[in-house]
mmCIF file of C-alpha atoms in Angstrom:
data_model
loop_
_atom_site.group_PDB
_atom_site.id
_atom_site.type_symbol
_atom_site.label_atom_id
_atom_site.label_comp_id
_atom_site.label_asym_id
_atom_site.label_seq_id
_atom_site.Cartn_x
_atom_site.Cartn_y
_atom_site.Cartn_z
ATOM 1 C CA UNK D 901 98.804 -67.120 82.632
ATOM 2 C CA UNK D 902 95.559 -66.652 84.711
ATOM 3 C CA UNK D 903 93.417 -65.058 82.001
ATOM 4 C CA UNK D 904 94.905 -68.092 79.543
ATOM 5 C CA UNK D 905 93.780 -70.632 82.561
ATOM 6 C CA UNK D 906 90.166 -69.250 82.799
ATOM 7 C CA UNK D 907 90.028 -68.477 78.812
ATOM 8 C CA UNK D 908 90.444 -72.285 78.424
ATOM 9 C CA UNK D 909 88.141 -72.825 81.396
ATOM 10 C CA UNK D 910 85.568 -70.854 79.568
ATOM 11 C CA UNK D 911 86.129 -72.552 76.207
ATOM 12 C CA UNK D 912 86.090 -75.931 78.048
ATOM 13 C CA UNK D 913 82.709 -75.523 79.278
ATOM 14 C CA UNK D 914 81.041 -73.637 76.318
ATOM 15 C CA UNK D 915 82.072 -76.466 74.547
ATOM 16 C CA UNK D 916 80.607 -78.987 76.703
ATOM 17 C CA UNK D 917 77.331 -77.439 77.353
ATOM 18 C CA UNK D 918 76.896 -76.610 73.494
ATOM 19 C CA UNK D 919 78.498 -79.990 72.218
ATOM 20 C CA UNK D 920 80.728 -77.241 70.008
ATOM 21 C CA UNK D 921 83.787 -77.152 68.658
ATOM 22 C CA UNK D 922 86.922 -74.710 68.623
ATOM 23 C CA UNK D 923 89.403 -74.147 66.346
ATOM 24 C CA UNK D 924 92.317 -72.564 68.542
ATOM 25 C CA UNK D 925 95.106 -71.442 66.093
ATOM 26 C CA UNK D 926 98.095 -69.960 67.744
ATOM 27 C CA UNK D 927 102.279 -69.721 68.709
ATOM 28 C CA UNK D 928 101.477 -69.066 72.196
ATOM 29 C CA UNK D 929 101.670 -72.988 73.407
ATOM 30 C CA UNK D 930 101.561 -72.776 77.272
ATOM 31 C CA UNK D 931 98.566 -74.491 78.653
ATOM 32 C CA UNK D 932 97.384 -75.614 75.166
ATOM 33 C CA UNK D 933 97.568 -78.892 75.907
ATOM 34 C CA UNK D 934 95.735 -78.913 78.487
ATOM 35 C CA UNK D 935 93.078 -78.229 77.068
ATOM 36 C CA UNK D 936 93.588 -79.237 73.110
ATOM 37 C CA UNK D 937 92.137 -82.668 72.277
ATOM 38 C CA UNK D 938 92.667 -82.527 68.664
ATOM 39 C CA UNK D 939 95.822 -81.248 66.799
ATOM 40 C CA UNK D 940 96.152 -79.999 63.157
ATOM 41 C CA UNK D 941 99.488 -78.862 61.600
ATOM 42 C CA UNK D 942 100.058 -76.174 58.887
ATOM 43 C CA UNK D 943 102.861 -77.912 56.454
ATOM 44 C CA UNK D 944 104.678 -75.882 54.919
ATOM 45 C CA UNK D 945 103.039 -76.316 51.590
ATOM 46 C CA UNK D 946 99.898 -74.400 53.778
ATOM 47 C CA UNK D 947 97.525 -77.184 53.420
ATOM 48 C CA UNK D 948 96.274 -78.445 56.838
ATOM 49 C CA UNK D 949 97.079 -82.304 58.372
ATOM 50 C CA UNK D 950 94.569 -84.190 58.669
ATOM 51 C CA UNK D 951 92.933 -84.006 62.020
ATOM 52 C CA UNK D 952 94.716 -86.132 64.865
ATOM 53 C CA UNK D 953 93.470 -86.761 68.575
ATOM 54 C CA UNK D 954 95.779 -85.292 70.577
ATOM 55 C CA UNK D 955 96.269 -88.062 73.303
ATOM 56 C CA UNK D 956 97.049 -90.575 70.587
ATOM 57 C CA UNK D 957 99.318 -88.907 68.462
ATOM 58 C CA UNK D 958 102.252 -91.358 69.087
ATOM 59 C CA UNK D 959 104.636 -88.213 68.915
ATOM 60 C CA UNK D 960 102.623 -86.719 71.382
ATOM 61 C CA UNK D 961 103.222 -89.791 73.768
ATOM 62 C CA UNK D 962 106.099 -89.942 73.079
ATOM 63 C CA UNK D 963 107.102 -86.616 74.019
ATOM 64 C CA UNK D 964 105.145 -86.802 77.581
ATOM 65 C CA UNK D 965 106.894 -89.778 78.370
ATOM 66 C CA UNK D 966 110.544 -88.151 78.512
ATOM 67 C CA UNK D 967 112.109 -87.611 81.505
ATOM 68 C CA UNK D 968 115.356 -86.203 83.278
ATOM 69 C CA UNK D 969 116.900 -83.448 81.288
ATOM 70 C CA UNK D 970 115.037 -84.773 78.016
ATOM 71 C CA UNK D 971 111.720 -84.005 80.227
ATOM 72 C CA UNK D 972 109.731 -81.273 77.754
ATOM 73 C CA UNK D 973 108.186 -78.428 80.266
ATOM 74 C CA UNK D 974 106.010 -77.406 77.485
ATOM 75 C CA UNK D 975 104.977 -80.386 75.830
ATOM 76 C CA UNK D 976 102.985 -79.009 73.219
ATOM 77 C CA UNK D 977 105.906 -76.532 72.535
ATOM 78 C CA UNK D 978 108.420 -79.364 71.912
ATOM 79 C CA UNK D 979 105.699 -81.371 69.836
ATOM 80 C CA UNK D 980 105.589 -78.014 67.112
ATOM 81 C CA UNK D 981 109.314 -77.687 66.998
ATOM 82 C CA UNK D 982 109.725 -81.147 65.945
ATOM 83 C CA UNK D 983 106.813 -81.248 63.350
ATOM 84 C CA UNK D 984 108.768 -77.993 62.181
ATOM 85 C CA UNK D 985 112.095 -79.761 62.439
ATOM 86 C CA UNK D 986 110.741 -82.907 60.308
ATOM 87 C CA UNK D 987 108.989 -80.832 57.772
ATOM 88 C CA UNK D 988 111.706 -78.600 57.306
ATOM 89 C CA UNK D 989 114.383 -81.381 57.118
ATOM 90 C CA UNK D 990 112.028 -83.220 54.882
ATOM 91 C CA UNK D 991 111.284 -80.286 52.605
ATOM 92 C CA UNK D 992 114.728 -80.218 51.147
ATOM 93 C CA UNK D 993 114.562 -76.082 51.257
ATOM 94 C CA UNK D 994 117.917 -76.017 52.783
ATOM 95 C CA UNK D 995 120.833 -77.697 51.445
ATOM 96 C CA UNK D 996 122.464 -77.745 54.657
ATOM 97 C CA UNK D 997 122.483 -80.442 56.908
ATOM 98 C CA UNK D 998 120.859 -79.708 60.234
ATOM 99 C CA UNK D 999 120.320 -83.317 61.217
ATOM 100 C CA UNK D 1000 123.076 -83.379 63.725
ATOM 101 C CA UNK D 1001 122.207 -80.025 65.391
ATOM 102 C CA UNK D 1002 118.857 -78.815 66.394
ATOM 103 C CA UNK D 1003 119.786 -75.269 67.342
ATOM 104 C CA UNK D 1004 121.126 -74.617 63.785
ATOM 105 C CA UNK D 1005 117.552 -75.867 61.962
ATOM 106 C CA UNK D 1006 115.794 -73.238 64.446
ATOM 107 C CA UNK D 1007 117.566 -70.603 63.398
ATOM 108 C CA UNK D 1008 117.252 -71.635 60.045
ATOM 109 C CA UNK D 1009 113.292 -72.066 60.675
ATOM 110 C CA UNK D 1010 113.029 -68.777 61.936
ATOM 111 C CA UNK D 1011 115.031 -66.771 59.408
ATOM 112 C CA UNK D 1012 112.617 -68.600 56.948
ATOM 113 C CA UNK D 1013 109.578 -67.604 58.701
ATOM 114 C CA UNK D 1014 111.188 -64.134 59.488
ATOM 115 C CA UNK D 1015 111.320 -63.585 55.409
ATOM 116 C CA UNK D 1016 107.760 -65.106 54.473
ATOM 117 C CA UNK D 1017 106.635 -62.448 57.034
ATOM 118 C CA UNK D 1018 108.742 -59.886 55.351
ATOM 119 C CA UNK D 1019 107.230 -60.243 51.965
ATOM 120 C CA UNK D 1020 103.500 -59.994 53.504
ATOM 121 C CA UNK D 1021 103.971 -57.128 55.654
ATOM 122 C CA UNK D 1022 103.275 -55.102 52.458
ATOM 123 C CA UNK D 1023 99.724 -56.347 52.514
ATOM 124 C CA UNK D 1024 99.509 -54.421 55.702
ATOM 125 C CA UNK D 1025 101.284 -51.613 54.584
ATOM 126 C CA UNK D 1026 99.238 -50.917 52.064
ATOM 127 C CA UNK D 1027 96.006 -51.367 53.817
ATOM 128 C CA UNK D 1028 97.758 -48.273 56.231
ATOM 129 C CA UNK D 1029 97.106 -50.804 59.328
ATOM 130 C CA UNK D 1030 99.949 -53.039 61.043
ATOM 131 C CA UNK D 1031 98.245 -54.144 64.417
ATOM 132 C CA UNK D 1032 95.025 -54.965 62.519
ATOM 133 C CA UNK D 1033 92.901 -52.413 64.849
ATOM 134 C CA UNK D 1034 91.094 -50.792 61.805
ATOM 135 C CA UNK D 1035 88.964 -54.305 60.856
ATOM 136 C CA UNK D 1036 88.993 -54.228 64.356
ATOM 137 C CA UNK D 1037 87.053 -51.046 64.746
ATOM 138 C CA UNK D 1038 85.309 -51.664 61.513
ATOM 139 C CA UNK D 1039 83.677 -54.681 62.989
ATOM 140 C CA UNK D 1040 82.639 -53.122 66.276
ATOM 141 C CA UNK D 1041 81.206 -50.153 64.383
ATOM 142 C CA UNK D 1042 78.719 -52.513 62.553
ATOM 143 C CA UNK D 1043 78.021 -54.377 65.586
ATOM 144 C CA UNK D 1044 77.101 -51.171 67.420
ATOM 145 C CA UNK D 1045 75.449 -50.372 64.319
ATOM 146 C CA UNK D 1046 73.377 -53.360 64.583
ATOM 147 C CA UNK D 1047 71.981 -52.999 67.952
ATOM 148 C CA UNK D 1048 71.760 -49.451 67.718
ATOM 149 C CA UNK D 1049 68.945 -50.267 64.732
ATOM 150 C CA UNK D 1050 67.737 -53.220 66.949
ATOM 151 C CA UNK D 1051 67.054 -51.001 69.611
ATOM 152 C CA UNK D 1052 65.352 -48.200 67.577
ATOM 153 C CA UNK D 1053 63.102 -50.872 66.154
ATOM 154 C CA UNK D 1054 62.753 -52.048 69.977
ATOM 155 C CA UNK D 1055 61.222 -48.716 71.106
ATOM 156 C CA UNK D 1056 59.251 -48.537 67.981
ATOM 157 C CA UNK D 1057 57.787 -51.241 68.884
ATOM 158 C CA UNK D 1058 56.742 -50.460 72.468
ATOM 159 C CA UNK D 1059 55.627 -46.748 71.628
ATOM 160 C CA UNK D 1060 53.467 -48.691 68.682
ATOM 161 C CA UNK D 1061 51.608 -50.694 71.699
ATOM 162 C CA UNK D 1062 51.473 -47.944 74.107
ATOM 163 C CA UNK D 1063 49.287 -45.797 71.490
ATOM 164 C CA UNK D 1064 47.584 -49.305 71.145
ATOM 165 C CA UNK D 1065 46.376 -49.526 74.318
ATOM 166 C CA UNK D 1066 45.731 -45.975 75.031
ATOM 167 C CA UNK D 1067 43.607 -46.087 71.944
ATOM 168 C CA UNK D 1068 41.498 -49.225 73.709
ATOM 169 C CA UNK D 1069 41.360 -47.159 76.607
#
């Protein structure tokens, strides 16, 4: 939770002091909305929302305004689920009816998801990598690669002046 407060800390002032943007895609939504002033959603037909500011999405405000036991500890967690809920209910992909209870339209969400996943894990699989560490590595390689070949040209560089000067001299 600390290294997510000072990530966002970081991102927060990178963007201010570069006028940049960041594109923050992820399922982990704790302190996200702290710090998120825009908000995109994936539908389910993969093609991106259009861009919303966070503190006037009326869903938003309306989920920040609930109280009592409807209060939402992680408001930007509750804000997903529903999207999910709506699309999903809207999608017609299940036959059932999950209006009524929310609980059942998770688990219906998730076993979904859980097969989508299934049927790309042989991408993976056939790449021999499941925790994505070899493009890892591969991109580290080439960036040590790089300033290895930086520095080489670095100290060609200065030993090229040095015989300069002692050539003057």
């Amino acid at each position: 939770i600390l290294s997510r407060s000072h990530f966002f800390a970081y991102l927060s002032k990178e963007c201010a002091e570069r006028g940049a943007s960041v594109v923050y895609a992820t399922h982990i939504f704790d302190q996200a909305d702290s710090w998120a002033s825009h908000i995109a959603f994936m539908q389910l037909d993969r093609v991106l929302s259009p861009l919303q500011r966070l503190d006037e999405l009326p869903r938003y405000k309306e989920v920040l305004a609930r109280s009592g036991e409807e209060r939402a500890m992680c408001p930007m967690y509750v804000l997903v689920m529903e999207e999910l809920q709506r699309q999903y209910r809207a999608s017609g992909l299940f036959v059932e009816d999950y209006n009524d209870n929310a609980d059942e339209l998770v688990e219906a969400i998730m076993s979904e998801q859980c097969r989508e996943g299934a049927g790309n894990r042989f991408d993976t699989e056939r790449e021999k990598d499941q925790t994505s560490w070899v493009s890892g590595r591969l991109t580290n390689q080439l960036r040590k690669a790089d300033e290895e070949e930086r520095r080489a040209q670095r100290v060609a560089a200065r030993i090229a002046r040095e015989q300069e000067i002692a050539v003057e001299s």
